[in-house]
JSON list of C-alpha atoms in Angstrom, two decimals:
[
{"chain": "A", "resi": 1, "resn": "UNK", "atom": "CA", "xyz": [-11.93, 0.52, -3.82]},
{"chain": "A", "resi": 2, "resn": "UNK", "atom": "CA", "xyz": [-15.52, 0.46, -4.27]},
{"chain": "A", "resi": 3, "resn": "UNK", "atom": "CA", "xyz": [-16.50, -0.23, -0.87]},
{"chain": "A", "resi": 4, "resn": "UNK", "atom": "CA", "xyz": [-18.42, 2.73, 0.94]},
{"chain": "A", "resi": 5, "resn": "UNK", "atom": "CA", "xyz": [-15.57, 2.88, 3.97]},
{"chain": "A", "resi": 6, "resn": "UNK", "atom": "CA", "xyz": [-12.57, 3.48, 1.70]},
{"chain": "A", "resi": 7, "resn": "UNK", "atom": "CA", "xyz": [-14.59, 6.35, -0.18]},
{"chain": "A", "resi": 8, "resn": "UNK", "atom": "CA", "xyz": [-15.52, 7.73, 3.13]},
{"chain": "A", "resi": 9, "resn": "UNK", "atom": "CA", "xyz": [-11.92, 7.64, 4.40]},
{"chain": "A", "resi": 10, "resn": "UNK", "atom": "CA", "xyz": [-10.35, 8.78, 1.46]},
{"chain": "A", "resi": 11, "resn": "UNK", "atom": "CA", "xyz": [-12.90, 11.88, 1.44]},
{"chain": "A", "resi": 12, "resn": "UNK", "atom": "CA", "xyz": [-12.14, 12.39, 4.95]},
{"chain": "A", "resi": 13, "resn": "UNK", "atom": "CA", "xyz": [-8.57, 12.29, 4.30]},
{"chain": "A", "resi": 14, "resn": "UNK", "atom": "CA", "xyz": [-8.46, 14.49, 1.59]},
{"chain": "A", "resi": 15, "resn": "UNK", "atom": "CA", "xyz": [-9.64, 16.88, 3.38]},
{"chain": "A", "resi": 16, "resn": "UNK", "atom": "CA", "xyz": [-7.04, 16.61, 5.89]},
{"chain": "A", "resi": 17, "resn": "UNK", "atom": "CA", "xyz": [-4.79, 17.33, 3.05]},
{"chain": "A", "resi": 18, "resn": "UNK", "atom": "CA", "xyz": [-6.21, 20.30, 1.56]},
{"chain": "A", "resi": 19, "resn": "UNK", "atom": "CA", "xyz": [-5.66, 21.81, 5.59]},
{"chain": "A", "resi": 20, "resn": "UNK", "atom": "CA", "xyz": [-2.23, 20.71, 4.94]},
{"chain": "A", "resi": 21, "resn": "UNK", "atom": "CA", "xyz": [-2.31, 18.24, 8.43]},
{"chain": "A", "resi": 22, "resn": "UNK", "atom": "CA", "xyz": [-2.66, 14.78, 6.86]},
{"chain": "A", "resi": 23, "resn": "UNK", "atom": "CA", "xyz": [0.21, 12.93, 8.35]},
{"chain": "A", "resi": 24, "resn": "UNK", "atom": "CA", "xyz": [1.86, 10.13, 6.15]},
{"chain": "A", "resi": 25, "resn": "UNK", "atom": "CA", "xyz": [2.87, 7.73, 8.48]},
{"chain": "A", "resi": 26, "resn": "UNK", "atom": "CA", "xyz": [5.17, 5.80, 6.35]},
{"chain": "A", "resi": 27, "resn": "UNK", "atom": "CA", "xyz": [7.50, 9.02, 5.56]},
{"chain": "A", "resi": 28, "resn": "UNK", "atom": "CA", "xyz": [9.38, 10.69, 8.24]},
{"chain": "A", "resi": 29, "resn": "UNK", "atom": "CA", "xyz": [7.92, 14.05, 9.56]},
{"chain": "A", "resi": 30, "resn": "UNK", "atom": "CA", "xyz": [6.01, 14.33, 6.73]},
{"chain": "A", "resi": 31, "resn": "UNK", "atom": "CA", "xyz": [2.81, 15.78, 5.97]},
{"chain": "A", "resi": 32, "resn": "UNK", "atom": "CA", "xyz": [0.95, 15.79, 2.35]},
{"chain": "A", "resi": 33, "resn": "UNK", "atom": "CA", "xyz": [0.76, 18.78, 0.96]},
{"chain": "A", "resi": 34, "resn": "UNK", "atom": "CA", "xyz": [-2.15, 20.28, -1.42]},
{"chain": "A", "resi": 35, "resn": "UNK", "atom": "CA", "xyz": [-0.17, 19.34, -3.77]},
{"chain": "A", "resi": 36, "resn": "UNK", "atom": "CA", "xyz": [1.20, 16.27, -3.29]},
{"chain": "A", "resi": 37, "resn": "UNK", "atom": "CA", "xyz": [-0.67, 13.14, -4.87]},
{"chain": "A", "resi": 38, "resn": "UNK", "atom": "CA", "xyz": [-1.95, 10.66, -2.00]},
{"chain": "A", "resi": 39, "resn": "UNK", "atom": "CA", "xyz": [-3.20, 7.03, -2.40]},
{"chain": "A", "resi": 40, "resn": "UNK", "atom": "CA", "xyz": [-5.01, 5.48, 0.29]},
{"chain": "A", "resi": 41, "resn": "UNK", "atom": "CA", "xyz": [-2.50, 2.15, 1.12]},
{"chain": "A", "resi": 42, "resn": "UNK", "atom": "CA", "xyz": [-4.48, -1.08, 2.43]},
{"chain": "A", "resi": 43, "resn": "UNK", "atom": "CA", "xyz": [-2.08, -1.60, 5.45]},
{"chain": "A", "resi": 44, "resn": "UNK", "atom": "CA", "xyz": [-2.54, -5.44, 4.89]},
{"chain": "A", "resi": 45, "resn": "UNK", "atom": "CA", "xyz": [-3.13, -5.74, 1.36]},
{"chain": "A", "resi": 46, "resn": "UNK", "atom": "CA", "xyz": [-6.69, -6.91, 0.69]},
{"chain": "A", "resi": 47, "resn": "UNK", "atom": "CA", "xyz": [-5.24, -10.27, -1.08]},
{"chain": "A", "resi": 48, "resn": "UNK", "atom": "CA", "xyz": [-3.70, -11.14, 1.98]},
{"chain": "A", "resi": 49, "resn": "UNK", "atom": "CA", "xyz": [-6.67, -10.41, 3.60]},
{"chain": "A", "resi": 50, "resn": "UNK", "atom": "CA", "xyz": [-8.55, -12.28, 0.63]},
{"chain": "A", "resi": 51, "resn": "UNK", "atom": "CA", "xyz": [-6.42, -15.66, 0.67]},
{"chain": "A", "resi": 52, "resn": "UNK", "atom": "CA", "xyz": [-6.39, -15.70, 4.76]},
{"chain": "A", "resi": 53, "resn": "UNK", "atom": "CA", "xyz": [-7.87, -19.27, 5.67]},
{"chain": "A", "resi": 54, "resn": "UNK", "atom": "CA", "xyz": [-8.30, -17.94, 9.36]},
{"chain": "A", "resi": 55, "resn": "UNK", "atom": "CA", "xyz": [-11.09, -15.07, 7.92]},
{"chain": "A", "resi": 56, "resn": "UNK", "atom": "CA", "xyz": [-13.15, -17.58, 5.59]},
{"chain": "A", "resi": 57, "resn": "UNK", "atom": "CA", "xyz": [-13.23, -20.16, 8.29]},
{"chain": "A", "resi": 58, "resn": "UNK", "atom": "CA", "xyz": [-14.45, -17.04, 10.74]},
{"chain": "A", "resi": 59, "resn": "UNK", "atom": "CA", "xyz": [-17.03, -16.01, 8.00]},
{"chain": "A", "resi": 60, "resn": "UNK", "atom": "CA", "xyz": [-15.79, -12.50, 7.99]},
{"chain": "A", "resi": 61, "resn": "UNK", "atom": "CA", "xyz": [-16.36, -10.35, 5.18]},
{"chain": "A", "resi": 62, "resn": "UNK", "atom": "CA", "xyz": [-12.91, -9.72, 3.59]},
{"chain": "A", "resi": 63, "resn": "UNK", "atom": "CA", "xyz": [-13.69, -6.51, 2.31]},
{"chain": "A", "resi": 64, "resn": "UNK", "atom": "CA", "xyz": [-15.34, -5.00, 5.05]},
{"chain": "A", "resi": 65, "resn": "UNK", "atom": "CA", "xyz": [-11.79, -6.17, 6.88]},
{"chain": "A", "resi": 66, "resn": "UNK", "atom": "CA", "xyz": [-9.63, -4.60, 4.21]},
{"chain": "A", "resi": 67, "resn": "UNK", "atom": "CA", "xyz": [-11.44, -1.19, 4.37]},
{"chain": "A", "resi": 68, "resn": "UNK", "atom": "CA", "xyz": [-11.55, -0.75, 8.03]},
{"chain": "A", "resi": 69, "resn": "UNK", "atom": "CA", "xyz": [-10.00, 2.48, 9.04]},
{"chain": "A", "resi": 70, "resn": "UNK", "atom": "CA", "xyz": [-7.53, 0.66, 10.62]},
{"chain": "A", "resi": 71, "resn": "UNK", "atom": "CA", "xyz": [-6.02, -0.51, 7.66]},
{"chain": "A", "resi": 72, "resn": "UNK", "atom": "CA", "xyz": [-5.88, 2.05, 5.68]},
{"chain": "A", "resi": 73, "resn": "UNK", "atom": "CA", "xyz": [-3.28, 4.71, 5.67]},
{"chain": "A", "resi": 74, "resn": "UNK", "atom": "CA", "xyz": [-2.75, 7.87, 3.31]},
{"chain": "A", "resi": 75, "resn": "UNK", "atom": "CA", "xyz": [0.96, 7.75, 1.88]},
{"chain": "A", "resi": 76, "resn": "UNK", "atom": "CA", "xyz": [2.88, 9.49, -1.18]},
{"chain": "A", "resi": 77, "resn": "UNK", "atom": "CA", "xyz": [1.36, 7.28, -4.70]},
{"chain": "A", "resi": 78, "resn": "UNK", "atom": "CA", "xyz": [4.90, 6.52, -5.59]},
{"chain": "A", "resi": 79, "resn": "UNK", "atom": "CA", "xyz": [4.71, 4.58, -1.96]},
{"chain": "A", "resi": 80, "resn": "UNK", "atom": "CA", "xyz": [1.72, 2.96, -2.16]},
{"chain": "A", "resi": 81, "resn": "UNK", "atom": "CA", "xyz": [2.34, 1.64, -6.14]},
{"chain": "A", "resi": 82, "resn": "UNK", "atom": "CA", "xyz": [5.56, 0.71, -4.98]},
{"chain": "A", "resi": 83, "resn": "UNK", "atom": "CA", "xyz": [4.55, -1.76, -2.60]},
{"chain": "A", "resi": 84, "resn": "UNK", "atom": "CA", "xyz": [1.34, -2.63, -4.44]},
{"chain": "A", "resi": 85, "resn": "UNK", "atom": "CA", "xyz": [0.03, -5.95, -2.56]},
{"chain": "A", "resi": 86, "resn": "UNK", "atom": "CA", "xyz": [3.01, -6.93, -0.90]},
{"chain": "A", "resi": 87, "resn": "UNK", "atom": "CA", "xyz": [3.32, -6.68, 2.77]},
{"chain": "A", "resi": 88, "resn": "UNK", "atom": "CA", "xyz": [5.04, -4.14, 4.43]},
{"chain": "A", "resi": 89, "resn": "UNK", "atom": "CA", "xyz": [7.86, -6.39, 5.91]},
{"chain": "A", "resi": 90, "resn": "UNK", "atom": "CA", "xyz": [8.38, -7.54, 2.02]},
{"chain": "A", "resi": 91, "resn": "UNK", "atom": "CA", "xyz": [8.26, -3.76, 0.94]},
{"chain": "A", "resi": 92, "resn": "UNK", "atom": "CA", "xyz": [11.10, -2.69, 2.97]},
{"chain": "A", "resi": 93, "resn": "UNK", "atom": "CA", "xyz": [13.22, -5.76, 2.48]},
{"chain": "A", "resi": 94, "resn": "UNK", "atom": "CA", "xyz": [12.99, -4.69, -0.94]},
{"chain": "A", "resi": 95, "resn": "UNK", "atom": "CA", "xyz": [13.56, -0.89, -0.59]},
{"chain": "A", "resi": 96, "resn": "UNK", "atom": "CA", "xyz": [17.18, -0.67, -0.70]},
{"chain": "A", "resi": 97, "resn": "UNK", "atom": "CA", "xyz": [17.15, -2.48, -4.15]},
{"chain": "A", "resi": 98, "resn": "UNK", "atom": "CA", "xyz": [14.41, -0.54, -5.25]},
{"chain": "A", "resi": 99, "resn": "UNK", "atom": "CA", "xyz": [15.93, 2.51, -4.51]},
{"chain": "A", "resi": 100, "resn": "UNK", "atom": "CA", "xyz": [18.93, 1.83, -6.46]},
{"chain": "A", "resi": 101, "resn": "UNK", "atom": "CA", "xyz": [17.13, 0.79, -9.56]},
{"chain": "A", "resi": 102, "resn": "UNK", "atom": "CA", "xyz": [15.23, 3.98, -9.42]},
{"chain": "A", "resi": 103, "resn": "UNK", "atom": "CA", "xyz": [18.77, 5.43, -9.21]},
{"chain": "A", "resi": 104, "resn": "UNK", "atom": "CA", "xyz": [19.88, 3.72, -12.14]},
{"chain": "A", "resi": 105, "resn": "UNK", "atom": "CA", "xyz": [16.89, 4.32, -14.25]},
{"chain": "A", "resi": 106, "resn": "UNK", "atom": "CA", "xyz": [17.50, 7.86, -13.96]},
{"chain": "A", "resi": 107, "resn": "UNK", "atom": "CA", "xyz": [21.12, 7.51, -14.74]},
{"chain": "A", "resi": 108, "resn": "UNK", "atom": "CA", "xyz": [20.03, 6.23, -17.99]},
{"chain": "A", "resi": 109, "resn": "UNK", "atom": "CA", "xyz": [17.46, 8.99, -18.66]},
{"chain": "A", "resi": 110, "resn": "UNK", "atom": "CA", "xyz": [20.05, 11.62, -17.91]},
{"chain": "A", "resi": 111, "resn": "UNK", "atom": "CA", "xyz": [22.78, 10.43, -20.47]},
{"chain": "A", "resi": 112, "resn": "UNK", "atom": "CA", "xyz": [20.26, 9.90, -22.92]},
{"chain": "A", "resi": 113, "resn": "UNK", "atom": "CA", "xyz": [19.07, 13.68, -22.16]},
{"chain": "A", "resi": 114, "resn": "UNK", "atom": "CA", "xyz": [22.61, 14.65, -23.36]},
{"chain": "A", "resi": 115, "resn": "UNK", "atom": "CA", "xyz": [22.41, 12.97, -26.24]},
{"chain": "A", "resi": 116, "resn": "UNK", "atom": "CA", "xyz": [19.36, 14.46, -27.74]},
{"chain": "A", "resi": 117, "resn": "UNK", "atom": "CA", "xyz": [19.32, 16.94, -30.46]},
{"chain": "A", "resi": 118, "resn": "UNK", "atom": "CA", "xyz": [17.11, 20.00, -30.40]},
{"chain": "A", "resi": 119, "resn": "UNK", "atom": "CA", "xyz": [17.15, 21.54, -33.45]},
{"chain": "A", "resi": 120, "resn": "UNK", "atom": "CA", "xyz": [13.53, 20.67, -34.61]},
{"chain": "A", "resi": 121, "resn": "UNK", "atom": "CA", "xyz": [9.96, 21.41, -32.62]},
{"chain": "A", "resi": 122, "resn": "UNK", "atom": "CA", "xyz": [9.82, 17.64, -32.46]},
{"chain": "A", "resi": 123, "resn": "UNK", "atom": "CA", "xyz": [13.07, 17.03, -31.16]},
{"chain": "A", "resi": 124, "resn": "UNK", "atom": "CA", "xyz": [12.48, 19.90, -28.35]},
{"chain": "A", "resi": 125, "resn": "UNK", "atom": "CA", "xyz": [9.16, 17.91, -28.07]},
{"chain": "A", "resi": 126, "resn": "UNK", "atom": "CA", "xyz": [10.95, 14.71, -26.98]},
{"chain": "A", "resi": 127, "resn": "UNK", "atom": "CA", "xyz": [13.35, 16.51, -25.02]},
{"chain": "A", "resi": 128, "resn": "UNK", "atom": "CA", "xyz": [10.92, 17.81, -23.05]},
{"chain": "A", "resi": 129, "resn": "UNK", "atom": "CA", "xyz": [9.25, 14.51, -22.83]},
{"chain": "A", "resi": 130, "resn": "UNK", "atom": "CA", "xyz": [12.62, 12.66, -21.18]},
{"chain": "A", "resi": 131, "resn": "UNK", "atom": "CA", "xyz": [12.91, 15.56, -18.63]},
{"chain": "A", "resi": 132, "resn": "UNK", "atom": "CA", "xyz": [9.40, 15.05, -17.59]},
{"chain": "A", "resi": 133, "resn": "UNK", "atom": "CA", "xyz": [10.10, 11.42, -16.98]},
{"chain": "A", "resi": 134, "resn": "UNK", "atom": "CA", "xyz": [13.21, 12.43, -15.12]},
{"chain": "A", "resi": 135, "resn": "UNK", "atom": "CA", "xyz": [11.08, 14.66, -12.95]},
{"chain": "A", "resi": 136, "resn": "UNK", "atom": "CA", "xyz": [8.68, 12.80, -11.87]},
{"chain": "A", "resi": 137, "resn": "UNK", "atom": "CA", "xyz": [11.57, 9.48, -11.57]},
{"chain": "A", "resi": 138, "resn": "UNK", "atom": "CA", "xyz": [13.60, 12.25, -9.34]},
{"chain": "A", "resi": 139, "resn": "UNK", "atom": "CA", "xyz": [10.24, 13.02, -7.04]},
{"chain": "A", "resi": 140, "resn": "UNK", "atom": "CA", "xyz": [9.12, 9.06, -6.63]},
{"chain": "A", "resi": 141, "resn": "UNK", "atom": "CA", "xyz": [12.96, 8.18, -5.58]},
{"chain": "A", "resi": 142, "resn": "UNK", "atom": "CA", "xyz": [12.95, 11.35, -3.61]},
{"chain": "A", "resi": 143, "resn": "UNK", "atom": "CA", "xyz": [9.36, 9.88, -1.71]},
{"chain": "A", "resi": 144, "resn": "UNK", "atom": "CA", "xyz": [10.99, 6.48, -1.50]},
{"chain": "A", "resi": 145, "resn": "UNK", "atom": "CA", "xyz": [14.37, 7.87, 0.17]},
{"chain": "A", "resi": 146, "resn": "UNK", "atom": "CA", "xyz": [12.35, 9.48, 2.89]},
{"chain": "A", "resi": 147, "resn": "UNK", "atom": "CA", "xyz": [10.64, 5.92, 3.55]},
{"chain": "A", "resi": 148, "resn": "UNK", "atom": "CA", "xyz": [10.28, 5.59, 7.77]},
{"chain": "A", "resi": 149, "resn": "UNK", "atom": "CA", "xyz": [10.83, 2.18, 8.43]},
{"chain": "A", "resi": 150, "resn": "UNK", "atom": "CA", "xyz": [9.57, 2.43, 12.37]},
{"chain": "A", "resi": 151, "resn": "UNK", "atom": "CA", "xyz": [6.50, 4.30, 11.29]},
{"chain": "A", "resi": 152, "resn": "UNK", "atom": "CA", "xyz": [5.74, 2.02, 8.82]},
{"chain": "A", "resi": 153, "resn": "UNK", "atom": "CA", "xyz": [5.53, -1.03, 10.56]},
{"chain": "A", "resi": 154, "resn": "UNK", "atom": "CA", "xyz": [3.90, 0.61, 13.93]},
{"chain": "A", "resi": 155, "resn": "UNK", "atom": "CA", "xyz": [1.39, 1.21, 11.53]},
{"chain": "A", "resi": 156, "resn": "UNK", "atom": "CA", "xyz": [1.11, -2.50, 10.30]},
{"chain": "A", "resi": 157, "resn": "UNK", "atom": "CA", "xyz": [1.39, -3.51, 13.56]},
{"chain": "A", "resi": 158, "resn": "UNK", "atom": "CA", "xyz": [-1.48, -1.66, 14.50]},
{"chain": "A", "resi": 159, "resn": "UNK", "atom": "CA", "xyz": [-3.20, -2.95, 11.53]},
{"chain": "A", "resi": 160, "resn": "UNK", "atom": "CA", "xyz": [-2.53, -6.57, 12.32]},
{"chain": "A", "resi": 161, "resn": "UNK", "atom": "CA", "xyz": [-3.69, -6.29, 15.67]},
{"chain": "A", "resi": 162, "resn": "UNK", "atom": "CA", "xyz": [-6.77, -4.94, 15.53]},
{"chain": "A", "resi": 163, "resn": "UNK", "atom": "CA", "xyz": [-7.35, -7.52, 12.68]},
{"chain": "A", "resi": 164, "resn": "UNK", "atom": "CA", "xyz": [-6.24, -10.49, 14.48]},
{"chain": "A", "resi": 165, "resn": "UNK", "atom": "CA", "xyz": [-8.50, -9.50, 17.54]},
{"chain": "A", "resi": 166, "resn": "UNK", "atom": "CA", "xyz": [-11.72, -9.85, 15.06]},
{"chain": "A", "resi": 167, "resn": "UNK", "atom": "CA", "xyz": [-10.50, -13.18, 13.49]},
{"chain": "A", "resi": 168, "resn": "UNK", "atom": "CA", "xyz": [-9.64, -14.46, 17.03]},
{"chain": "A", "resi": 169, "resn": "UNK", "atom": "CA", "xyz": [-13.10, -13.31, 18.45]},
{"chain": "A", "resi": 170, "resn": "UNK", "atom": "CA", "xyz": [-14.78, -15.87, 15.99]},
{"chain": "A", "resi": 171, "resn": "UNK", "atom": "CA", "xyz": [-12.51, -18.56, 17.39]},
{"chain": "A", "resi": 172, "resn": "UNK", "atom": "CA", "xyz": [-13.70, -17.61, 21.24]},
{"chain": "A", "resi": 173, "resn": "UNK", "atom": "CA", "xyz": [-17.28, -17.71, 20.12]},
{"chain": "A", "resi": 174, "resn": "UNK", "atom": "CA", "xyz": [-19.85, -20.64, 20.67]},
{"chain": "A", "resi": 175, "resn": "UNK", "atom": "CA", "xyz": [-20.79, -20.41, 16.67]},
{"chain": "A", "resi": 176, "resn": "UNK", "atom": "CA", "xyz": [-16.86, -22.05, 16.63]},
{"chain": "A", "resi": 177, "resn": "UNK", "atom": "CA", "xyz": [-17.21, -24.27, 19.12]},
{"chain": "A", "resi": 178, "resn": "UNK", "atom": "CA", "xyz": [-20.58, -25.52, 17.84]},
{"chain": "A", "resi": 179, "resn": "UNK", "atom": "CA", "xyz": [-19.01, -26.19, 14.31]},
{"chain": "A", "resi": 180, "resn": "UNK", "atom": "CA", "xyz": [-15.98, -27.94, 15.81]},
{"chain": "A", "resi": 181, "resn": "UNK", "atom": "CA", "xyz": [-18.25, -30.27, 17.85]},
{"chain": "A", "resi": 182, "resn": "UNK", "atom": "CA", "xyz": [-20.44, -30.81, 15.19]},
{"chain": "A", "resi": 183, "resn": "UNK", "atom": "CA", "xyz": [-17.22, -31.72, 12.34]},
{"chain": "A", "resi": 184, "resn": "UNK", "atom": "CA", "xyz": [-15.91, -33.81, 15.27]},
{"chain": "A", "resi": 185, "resn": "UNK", "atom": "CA", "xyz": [-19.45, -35.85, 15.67]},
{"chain": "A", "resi": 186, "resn": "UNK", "atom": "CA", "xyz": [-19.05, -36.32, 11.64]},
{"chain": "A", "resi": 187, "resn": "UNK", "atom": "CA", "xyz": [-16.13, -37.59, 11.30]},
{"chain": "A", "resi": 188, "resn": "UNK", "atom": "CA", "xyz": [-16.92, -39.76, 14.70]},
{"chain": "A", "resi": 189, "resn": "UNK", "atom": "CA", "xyz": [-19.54, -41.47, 12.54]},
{"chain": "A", "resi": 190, "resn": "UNK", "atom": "CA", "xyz": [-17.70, -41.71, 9.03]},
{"chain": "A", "resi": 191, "resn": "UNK", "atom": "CA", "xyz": [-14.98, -43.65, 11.42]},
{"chain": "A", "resi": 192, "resn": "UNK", "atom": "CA", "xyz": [-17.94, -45.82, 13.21]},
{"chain": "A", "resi": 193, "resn": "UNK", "atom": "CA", "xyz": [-19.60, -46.34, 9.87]},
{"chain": "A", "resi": 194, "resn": "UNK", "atom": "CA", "xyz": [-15.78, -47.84, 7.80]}
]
């Protein structure tokens, strides 16, 4: 989140959002409002990106492919700490069960709403507290109902194309043939030498 990209892109996107025409991709016909808080979502999470044998055998910088402005997309915070650093396949395999925890959760905070007293300032205090909670529980299931499926995985699609393109360019290149001659010629003479 450090890396000069991602602050670049978020600052650019943020002010898309305070013009009110930052589209979030991963809701349906939805733009983020001045309002709304926005996370900026590593498409491909950058452990995936991080544990992918393909990029350290390609010698590409892992963060530089995480931050890339193809791989990162603005989206509702509720969204993006949903899925934290699972990929978006997993997310929305997961969605429907989310959802009805969510649902449940708030179940729980409502009944426990009617059961609270308000006769002192600290019991009003509490009260208050719980339908606070509730809000903001109602607004995150709220973002998570309005969850496009199609336009999030166009957008990981997108994602893992242009990624795969700059791991597979490595694999193409002389600098990976030359290595794969010269491992071969190694192991040639640790063969020779037993």
């Amino acid at each position: 989140h450090s890396d000069a990209n991602y602050i670049q892109k978020g600052r650019n996107d943020k002010k898309l959002q305070q013009e009110g025409v930052l589209k979030d991709h991963y809701r349906k016909d939805k733009n983020l409002g001045q309002g709304d808080n926005r996370d900026l979502d590593h498409v491909i999470s950058a452990n995936e990106i991080h544990l992918d044998a393909g990029r350290v055998l390609a010698g590409l910088d892992g963060v530089a492919l995480a931050n890339q402005d193809s791989n990162l997309s603005s989206t509702a915070s509720s969204i993006n700490r949903t899925k934290k650093q699972h990929s978006v396949d997993k997310f929305l395999q997961d969605l429907p069960h989310t959802i009805q925890k969510r649902e449940a959760e708030l179940g729980k905070l409502g009944q426990q709403l009617k059961n609270m007293p308000q006769d002192t300032p600290q019991q009003k205090h509490e009260y208050q507290q719980v339908q606070d909670k509730i809000r903001k529980k109602q607004q995150s299931l709220d973002e998570l109902q309005q969850v496009n499926a199609n336009g999030m995985q166009k957008v990981d699609k997108k994602a893992r194309a242009e990624y795969e393109k700059q791991i597979n360019a490595y694999y193409q290149s002389t600098k990976f043939f030359k290595s794969s001659l010269n491992a071969a010629g190694t192991a040639g003479v640790k063969m020779g030498m037993r």
